[in-house]
Short mmCIF file of C-alpha atoms and ligand atoms in Angstrom, two decimals:
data_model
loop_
_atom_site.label_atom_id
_atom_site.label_comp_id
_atom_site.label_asym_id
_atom_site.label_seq_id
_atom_site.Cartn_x
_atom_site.Cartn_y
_atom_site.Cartn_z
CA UNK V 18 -10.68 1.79 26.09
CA UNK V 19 -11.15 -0.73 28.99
CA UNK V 20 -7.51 -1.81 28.47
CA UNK V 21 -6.07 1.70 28.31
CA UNK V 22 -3.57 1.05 31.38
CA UNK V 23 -2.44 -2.27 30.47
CA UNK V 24 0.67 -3.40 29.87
CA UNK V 25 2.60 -6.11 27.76
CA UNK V 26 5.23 -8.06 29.07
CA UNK V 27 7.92 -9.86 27.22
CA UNK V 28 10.46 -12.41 27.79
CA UNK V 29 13.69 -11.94 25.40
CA UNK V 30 15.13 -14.12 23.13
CA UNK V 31 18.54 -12.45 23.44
CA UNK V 32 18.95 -12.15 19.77
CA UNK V 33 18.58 -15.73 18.95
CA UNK V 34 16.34 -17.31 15.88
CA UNK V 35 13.89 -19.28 17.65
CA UNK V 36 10.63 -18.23 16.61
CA UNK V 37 8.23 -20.24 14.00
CA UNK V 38 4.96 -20.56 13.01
CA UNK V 39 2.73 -19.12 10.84
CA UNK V 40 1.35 -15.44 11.96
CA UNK V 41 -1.70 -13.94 9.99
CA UNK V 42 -2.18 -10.41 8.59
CA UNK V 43 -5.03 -9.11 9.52
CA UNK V 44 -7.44 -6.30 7.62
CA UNK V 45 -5.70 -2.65 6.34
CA UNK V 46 -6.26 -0.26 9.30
CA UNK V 47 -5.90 2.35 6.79
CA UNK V 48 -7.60 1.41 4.19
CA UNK V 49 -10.69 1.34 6.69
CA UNK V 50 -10.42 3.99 8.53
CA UNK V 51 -11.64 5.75 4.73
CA UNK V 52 -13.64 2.96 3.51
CA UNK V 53 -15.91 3.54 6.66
CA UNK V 54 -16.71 7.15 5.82
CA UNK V 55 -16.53 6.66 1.96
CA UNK V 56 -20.07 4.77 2.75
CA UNK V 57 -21.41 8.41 3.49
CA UNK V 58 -21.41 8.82 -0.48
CA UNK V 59 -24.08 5.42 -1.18
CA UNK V 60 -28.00 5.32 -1.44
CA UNK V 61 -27.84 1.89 0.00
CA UNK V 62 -26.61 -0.38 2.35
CA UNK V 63 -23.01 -1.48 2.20
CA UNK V 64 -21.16 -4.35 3.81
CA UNK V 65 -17.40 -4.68 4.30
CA UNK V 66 -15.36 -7.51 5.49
CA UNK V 67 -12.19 -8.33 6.92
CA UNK V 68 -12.22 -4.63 9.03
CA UNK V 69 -9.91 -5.19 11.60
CA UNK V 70 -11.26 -4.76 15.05
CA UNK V 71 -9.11 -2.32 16.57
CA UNK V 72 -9.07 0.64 18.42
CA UNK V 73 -8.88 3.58 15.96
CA UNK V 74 -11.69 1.79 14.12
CA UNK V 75 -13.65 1.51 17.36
CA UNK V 76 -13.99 5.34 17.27
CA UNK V 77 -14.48 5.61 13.61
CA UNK V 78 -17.72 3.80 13.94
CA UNK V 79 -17.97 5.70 17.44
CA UNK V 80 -17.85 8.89 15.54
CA UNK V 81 -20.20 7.83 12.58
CA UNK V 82 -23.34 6.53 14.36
CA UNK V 83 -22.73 9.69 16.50
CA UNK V 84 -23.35 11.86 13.23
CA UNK V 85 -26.62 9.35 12.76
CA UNK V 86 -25.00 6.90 10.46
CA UNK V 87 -26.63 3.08 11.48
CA UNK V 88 -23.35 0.48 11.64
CA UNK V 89 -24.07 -2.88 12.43
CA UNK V 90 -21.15 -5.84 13.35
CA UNK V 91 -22.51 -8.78 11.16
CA UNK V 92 -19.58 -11.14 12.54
CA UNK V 93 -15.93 -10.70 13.23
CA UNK V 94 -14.83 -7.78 11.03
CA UNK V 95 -17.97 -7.39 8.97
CA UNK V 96 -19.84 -4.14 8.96
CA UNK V 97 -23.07 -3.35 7.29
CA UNK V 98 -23.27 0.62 6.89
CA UNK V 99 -26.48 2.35 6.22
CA UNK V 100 -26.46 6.15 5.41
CA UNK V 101 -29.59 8.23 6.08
CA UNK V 102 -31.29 11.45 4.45
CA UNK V 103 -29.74 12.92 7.46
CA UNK V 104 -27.36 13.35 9.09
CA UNK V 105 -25.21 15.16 12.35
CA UNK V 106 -22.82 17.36 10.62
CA UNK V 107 -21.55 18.29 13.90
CA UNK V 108 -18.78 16.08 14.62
CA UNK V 109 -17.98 14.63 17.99
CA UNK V 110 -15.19 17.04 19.96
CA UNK V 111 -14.03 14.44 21.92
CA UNK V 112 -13.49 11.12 19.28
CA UNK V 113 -12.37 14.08 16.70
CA UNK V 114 -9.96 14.81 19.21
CA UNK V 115 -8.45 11.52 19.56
CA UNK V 116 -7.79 9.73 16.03
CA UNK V 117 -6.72 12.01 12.60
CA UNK V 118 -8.60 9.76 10.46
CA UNK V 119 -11.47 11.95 11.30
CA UNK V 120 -10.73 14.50 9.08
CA UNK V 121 -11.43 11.83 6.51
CA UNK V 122 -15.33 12.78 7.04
CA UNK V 123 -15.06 16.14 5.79
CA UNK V 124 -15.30 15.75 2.28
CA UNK V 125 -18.05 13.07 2.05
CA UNK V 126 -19.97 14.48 4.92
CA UNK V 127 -19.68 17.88 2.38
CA UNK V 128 -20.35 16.85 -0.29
CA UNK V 129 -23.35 15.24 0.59
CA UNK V 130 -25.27 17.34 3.35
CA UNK V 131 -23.91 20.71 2.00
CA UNK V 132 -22.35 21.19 5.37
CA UNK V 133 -19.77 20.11 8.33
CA UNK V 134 -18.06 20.87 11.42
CA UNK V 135 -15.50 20.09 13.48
CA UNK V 136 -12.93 20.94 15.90
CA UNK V 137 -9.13 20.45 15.05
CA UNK V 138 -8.20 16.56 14.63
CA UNK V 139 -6.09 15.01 17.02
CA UNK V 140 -3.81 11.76 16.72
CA UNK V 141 -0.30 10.42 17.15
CA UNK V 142 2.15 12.79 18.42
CA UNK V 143 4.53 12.30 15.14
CA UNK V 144 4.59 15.53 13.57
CA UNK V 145 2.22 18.68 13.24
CA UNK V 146 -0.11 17.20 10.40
CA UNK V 147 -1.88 20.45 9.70
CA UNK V 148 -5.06 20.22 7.50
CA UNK V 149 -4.06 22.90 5.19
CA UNK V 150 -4.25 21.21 1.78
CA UNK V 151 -7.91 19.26 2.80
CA UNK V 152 -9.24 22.93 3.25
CA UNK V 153 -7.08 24.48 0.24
CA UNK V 154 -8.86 21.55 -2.40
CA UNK V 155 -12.06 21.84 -1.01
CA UNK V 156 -12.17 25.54 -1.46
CA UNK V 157 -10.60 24.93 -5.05
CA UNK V 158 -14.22 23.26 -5.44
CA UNK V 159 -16.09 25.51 -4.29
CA UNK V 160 -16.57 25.32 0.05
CA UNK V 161 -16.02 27.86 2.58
CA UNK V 162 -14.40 27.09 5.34
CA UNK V 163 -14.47 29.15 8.58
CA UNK V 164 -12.77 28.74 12.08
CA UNK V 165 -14.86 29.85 14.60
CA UNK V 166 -15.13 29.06 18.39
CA UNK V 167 -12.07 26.57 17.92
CA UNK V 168 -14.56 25.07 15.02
CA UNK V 169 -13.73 24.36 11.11
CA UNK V 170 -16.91 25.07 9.48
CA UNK V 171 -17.16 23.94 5.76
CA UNK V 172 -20.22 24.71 3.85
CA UNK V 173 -21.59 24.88 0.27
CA UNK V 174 -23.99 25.84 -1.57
CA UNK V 175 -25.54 23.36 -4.25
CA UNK V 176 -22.69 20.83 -5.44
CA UNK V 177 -19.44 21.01 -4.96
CA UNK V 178 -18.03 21.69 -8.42
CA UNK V 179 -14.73 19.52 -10.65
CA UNK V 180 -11.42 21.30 -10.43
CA UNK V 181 -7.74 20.66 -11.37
CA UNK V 182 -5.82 20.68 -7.88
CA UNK V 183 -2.04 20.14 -7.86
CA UNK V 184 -0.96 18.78 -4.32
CA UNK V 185 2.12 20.60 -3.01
CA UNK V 186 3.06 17.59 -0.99
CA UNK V 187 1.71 13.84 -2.17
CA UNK V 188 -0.20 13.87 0.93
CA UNK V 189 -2.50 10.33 1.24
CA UNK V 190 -5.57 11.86 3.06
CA UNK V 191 -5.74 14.68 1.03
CA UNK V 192 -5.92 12.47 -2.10
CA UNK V 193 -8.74 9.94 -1.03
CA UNK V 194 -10.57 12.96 0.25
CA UNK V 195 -10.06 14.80 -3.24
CA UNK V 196 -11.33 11.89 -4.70
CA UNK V 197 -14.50 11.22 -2.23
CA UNK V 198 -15.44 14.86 -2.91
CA UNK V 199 -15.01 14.62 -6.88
CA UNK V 200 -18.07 11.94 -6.88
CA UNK V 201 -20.98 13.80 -6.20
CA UNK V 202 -19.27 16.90 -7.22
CA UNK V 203 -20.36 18.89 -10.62
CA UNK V 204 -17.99 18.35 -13.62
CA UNK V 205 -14.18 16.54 -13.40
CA UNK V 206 -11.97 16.56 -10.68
CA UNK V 207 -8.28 15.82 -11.85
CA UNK V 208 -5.64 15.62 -8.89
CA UNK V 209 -2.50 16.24 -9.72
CA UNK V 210 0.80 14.76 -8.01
CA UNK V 211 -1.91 12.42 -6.05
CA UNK V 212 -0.35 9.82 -3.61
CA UNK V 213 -0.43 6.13 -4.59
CA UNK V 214 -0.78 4.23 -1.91
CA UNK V 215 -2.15 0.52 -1.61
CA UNK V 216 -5.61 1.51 0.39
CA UNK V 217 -5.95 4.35 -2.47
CA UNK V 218 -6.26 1.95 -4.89
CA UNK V 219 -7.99 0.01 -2.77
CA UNK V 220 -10.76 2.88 -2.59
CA UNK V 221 -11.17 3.56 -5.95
CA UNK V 222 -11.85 -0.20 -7.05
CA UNK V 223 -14.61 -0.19 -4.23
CA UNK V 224 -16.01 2.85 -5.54
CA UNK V 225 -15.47 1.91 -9.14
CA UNK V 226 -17.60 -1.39 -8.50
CA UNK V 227 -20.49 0.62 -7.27
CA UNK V 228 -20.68 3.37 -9.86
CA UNK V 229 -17.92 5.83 -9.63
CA UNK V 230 -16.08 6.60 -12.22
CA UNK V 231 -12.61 6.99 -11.30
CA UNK V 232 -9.46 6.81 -13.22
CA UNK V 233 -5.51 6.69 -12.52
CA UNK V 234 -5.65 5.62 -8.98
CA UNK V 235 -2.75 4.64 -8.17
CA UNK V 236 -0.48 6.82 -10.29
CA UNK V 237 -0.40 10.57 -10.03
CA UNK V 238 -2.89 11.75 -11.70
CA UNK V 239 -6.43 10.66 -10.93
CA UNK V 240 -9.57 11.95 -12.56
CA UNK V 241 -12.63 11.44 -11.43
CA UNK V 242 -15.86 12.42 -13.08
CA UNK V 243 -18.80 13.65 -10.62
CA UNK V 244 -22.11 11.51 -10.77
CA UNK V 245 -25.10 10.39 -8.28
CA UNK V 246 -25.09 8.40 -4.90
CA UNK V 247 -23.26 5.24 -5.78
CA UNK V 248 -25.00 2.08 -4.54
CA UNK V 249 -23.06 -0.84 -3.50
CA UNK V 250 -26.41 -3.50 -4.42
CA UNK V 251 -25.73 -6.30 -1.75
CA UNK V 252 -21.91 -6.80 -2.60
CA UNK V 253 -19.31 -7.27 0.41
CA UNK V 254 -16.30 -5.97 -0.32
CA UNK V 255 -13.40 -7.50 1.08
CA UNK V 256 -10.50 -4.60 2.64
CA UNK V 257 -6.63 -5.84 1.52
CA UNK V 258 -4.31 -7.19 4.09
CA UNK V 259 -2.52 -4.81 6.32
CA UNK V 260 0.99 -4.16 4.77
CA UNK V 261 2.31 -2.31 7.56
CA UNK V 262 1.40 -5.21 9.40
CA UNK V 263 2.73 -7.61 6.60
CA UNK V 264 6.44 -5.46 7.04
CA UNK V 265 6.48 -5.52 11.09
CA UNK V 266 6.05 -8.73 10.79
CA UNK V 267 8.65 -9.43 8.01
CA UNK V 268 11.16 -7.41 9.44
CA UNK V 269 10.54 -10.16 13.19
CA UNK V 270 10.88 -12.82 10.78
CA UNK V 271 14.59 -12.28 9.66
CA UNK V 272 15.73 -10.76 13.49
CA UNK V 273 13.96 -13.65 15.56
CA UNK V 274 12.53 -16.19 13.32
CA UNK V 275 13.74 -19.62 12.59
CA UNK V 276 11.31 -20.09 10.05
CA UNK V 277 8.42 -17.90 9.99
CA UNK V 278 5.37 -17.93 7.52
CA UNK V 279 3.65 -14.38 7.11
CA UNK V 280 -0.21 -15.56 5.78
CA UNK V 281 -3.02 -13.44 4.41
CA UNK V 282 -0.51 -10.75 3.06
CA UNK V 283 -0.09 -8.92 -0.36
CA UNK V 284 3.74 -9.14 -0.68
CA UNK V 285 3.38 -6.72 -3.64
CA UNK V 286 2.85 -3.78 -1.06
CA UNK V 287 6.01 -4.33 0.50
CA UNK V 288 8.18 -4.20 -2.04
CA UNK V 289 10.35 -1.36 -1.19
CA UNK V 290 11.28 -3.61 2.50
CA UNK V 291 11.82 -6.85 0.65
CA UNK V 292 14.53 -4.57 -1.56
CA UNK V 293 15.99 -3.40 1.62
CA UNK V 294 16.18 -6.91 3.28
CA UNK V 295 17.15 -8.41 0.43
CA UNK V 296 20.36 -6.18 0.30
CA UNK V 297 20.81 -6.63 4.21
CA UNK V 298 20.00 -9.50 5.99
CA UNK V 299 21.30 -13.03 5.34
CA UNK V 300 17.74 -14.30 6.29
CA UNK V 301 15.98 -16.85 2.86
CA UNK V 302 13.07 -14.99 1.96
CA UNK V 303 10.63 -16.53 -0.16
CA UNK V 304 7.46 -14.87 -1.23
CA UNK V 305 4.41 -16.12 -2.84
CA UNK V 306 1.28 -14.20 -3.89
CA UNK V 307 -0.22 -14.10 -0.91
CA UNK V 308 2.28 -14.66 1.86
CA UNK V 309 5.85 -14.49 3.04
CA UNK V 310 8.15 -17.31 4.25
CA UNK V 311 11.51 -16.26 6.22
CA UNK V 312 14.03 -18.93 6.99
CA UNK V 313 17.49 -18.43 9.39
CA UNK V 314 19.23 -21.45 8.70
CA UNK V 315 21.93 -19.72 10.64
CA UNK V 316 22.66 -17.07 13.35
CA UNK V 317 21.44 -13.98 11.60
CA UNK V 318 23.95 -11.37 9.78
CA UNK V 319 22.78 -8.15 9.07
CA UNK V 320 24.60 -5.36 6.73
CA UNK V 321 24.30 -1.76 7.45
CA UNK V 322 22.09 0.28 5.14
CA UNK V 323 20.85 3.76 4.46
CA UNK V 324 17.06 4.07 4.10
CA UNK V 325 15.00 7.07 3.02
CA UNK V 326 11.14 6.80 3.94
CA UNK V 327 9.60 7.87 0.66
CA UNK V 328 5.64 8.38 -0.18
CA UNK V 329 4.66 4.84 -1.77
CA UNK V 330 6.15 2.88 -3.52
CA UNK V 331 9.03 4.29 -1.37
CA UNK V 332 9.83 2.54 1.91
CA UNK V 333 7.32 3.63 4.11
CA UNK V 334 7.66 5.82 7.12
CA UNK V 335 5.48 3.75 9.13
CA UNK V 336 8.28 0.97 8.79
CA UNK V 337 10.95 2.71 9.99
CA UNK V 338 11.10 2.06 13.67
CA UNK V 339 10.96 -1.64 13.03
CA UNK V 340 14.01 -0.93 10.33
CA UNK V 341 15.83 0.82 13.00
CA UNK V 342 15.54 -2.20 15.59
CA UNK V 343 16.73 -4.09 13.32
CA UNK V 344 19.64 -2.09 12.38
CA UNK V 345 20.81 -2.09 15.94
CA UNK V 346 21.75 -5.74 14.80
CA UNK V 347 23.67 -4.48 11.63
CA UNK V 348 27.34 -4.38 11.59
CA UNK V 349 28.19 -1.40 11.07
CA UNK V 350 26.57 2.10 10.21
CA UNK V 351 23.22 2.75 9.09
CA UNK V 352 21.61 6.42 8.08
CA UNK V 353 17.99 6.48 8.67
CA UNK V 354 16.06 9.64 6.96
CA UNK V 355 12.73 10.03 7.75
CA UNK V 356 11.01 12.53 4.95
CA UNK V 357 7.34 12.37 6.22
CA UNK V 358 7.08 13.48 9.86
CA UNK V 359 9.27 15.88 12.15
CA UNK V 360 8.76 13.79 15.00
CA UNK V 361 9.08 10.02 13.87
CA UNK V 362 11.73 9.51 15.98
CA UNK V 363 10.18 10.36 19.43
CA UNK V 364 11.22 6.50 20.14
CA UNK V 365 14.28 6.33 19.85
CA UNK V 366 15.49 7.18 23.24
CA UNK V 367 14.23 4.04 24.88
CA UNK V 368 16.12 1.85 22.44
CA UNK V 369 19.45 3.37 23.71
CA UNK V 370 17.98 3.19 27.09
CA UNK V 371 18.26 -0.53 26.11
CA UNK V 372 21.51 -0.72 24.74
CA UNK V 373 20.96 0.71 21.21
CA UNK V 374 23.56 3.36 19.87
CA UNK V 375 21.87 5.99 17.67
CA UNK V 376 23.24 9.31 17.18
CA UNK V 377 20.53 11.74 16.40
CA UNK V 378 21.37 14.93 13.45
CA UNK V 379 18.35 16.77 13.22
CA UNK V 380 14.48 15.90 13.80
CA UNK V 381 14.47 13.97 10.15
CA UNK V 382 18.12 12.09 10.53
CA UNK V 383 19.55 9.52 12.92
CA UNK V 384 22.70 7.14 12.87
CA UNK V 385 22.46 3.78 13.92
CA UNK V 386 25.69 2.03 15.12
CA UNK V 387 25.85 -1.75 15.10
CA UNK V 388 25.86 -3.97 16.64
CA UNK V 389 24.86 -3.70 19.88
CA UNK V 390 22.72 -6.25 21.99
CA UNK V 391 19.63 -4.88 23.40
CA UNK V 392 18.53 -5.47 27.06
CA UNK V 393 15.03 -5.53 28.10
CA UNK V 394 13.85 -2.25 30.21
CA UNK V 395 10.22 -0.76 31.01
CA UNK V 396 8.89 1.51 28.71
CA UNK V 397 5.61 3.65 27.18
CA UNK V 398 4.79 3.12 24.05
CA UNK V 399 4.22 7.20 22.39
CA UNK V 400 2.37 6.10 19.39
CA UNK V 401 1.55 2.74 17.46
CA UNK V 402 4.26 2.22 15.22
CA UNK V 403 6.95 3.17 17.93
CA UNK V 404 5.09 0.28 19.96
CA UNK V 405 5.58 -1.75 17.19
CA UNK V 406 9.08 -1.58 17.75
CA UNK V 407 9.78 -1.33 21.25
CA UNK V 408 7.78 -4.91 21.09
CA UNK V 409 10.22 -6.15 18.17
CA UNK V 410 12.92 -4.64 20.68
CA UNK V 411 12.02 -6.77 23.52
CA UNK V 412 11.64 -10.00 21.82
CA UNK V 413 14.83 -8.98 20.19
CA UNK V 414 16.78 -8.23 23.74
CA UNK V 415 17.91 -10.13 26.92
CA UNK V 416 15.74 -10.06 29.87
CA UNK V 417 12.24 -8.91 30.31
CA UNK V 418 10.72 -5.91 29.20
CA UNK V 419 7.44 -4.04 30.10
CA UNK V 420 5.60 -1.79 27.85
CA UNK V 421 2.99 0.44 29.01
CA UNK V 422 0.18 2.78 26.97
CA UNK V 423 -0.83 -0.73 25.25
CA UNK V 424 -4.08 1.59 24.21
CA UNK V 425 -1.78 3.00 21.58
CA UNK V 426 -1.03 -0.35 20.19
CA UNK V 427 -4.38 -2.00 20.56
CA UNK V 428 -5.27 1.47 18.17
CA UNK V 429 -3.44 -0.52 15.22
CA UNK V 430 -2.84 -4.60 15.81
CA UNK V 431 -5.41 -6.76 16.40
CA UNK V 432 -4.78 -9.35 19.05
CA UNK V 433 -1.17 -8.72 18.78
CA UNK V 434 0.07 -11.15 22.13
CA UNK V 435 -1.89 -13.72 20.92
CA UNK V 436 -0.65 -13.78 17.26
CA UNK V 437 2.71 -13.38 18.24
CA UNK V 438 2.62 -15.99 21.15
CA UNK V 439 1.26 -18.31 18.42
CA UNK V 440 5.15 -18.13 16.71
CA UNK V 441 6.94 -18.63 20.34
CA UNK V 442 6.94 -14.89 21.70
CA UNK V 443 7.18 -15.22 25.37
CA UNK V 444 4.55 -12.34 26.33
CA UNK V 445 1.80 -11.45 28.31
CA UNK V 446 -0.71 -8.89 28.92
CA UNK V 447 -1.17 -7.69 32.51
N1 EPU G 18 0.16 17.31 5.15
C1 EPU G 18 0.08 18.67 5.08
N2 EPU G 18 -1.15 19.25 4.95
C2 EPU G 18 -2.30 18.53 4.90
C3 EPU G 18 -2.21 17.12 4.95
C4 EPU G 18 -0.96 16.54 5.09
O1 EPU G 18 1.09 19.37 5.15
O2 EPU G 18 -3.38 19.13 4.78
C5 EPU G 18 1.48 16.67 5.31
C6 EPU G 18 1.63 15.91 6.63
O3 EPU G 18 1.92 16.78 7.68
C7 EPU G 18 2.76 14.95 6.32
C8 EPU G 18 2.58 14.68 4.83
O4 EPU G 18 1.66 15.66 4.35
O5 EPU G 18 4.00 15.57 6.53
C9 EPU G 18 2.05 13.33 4.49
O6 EPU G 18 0.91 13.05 5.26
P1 EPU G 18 -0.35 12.31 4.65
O7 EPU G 18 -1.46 13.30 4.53
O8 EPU G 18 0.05 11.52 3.48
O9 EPU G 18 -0.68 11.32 5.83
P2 EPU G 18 -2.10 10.92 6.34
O10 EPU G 18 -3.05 10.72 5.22
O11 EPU G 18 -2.48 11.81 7.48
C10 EPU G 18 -1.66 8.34 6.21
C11 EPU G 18 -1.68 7.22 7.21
C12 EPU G 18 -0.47 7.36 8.13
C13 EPU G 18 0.79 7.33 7.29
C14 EPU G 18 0.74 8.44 6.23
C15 EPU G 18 1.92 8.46 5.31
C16 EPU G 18 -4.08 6.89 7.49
C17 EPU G 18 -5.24 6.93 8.41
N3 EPU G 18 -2.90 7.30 7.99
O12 EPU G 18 -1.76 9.52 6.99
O13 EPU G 18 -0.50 6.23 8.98
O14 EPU G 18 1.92 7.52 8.12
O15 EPU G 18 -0.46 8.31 5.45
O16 EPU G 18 2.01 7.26 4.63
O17 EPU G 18 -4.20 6.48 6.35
C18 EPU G 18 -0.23 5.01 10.94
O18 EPU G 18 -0.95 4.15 10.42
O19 EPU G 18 0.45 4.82 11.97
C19 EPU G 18 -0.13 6.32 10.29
C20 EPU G 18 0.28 7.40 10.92
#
């Protein structure tokens, strides 16, 4: 919070290969944001490593001691999370009203107090993001939910019960939140057209270890059969690497990097960019199990291409505004359509302010025309993943750029100046 109005500033490379070094991937933002509340479900005390320290999961823990939930730092990205008897089931208005991933307490909070409450979630301004399907599956096992005085109210009585539930879209929250519920819940919960994301997987085996029994994570249909409080008995479990991180960074690699090692990464998550880059840029990528190795032996030559963001394993939406800086180096044209959010392109404007040329269609289709060299200019950063790129931008363009609303960064990237002055970035925070 304290570095809300900073800014970051950065020094061009004017589209030359120059950066090396080795960058680290940090923890899965995502993946913690619903281990963190998953530990509502346990009898005992849980500890989780490698949690990134970031914003967003500043005011998750913010938001669970304020229900009563005891979190304690252990060291640098290790958590120890105790659960009482009891607990606040009113959530916070204000930290509900700043990050989505609050919504994420409903179901465990539910399923074990019989009750919760909260106002409407708030979060990145990249589409409407109703909760429609969170309250349609709950009710399919048995909660009410209520809206009064700008409140949801969900309540039950006894146990939440098993039930089939078919999700309309392949929605990721929905589906860990599904799943949280079916644990304690009476009977078998089957979801049907579940997402199958990395951090859902992810979830499962952590629940898995300590008693749940879960199957077909990570496909579409995932059963899970309802049982007791699990108990985690004095493991750590370890959250996966970031992969949107693991992409950003990638996707720097081939624009700016003379040779560029991504550590600490699980290139298996970013498959779907590695097929994209593959087919595009004339950058040597080499990947090993747990890291990525980009090479520009020479000047860089990219080759238009038309992306679709996709749920997983499809390229993810949360990669496309670094694809899109790096199409502005493509020559030629490249159709981006964005299938996820209405609003994913709410960045786009500052890139042409710096030289890009994108033609927008509608709010889910743009046209990028390369190449064009980017010039640094002064802009805000409207949510992480834009910030993401207007950074990859910069370093990309000639000049010096400044980007303000860092807070919306610092939500996502650990440490990003220094990891990124570590490979030769010429930037600052002021
Ligand atoms: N949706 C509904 N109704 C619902 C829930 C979702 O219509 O009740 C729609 C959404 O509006 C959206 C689509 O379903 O159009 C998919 O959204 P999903 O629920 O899968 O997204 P999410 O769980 O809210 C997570 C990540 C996002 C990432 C998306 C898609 C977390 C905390 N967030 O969000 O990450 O973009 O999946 O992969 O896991 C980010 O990290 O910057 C970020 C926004």
């Amino acid at each position: 919070m304290g570095q809300m109005n900073t800014a970051l500033k950065i020094e061009g490379v004017d589209g030359k290969q120059v950066l090396s070094g080795t960058i680290p991937v940090y923890g899965s933002k995502n993946a913690a944001l619903i281990m963190l509340p998953a530990c509502i479900l346990f009898s005992d005390e849980v500890v989780l490593s490698n949690i990134p320290e970031i914003e967003d999961i500043n005011r998750m823990i913010e938001l669970l001691a304020g229900s009563g939930v005891s979190i304690k730092r252990k060291k640098r990205g290790t958590y120890s999370v105790s659960v009482k008897d009891k607990l606040n089931v009113n959530l916070d208005d204000k930290i509900v009203g700043r990050i989505r991933a609050s919504v994420f307490l409903i179901a465990p909070t539910l399923a074990r107090y019989g009750r919760v409450t909260l106002p409407y979630p708030g979060g990145d301004n990249i589409g409407t993001r109703p909760i429609d399907l969170f309250i349609e599956g709950l009710e399919k096992m048995g909660a009410r939910c209520i809206k009064k005085n700008n409140r949801y109210e969900f309540s039950i009585d006894g146990k939440l019960h098993g039930t089939e539930f078919f999700l309309r879209i392949q929605s990721v929250g929905v589906t860990q939140s599904i799943l949280l519920a079916g644990i304690l819940a009476e009977g078998t919960t089957v979801i049907k057209n579940a997402a199958m994301e990395p951090e859902i997987v992810s979830l499962a085996k952590f629940l898995i270890e300590c008693g749940a029994n879960i199957k077909g994570a990570g496909t579409p249909e995932v059963t899970i059969v309802g049982g007791p409080l699990l108990k985690a008995s004095k493991r750590t479990f370890v959250n996966i690497p970031d992969r949107l991180e693991t992409g950003t960074f990638t996707i720097l690699g081939a624009l700016s990097g003379k040779k560029v090692k991504i550590s600490n990464c699980n290139p298996a998550h970013i498959q779907s960019l590695l097929s994209v880059l593959e087919k595009s840029v004339s950058s040597e990528i080499s990947v090993s199990k747990n890291s990525i190795t980009i090479k520009n032996t020479k000047p860089l030559s990219v080759l238009p291409i038309d992306v679709r963001t996709h749920e997983y394993p499809g390229f993810a939406t949360d990669l496309q505004p670094p694809l899109v800086v790096l199409l502005t180096q493509a020559l030629g044209k490249s159709l981006i359509f964005e299938t996820i959010y209405e609003e994913r392109f709410n960045y786009i404007g500052n890139l042409i302010h710096m030289g890009a040329k994108i033609i927008t269609y509608d709010p889910h289709r743009i046209r990028v025309h390369g190449k064009t060299s980017l010039s640094g200019a002064t802009c805000t950063s409207p949510d992480i993943r834009a910030g993401l790129a207007y950074i990859l931008a910069a370093i990309v363009a000639k000049g010096t750029s400044v980007i303000h609303n860092v807070y919306v960064i610092d939500r996502g990237y650990e440490k990003i100046e220094e990891r990124l002055f570590h490979i030769g970035v010429n930037i600052k925070r002021k």
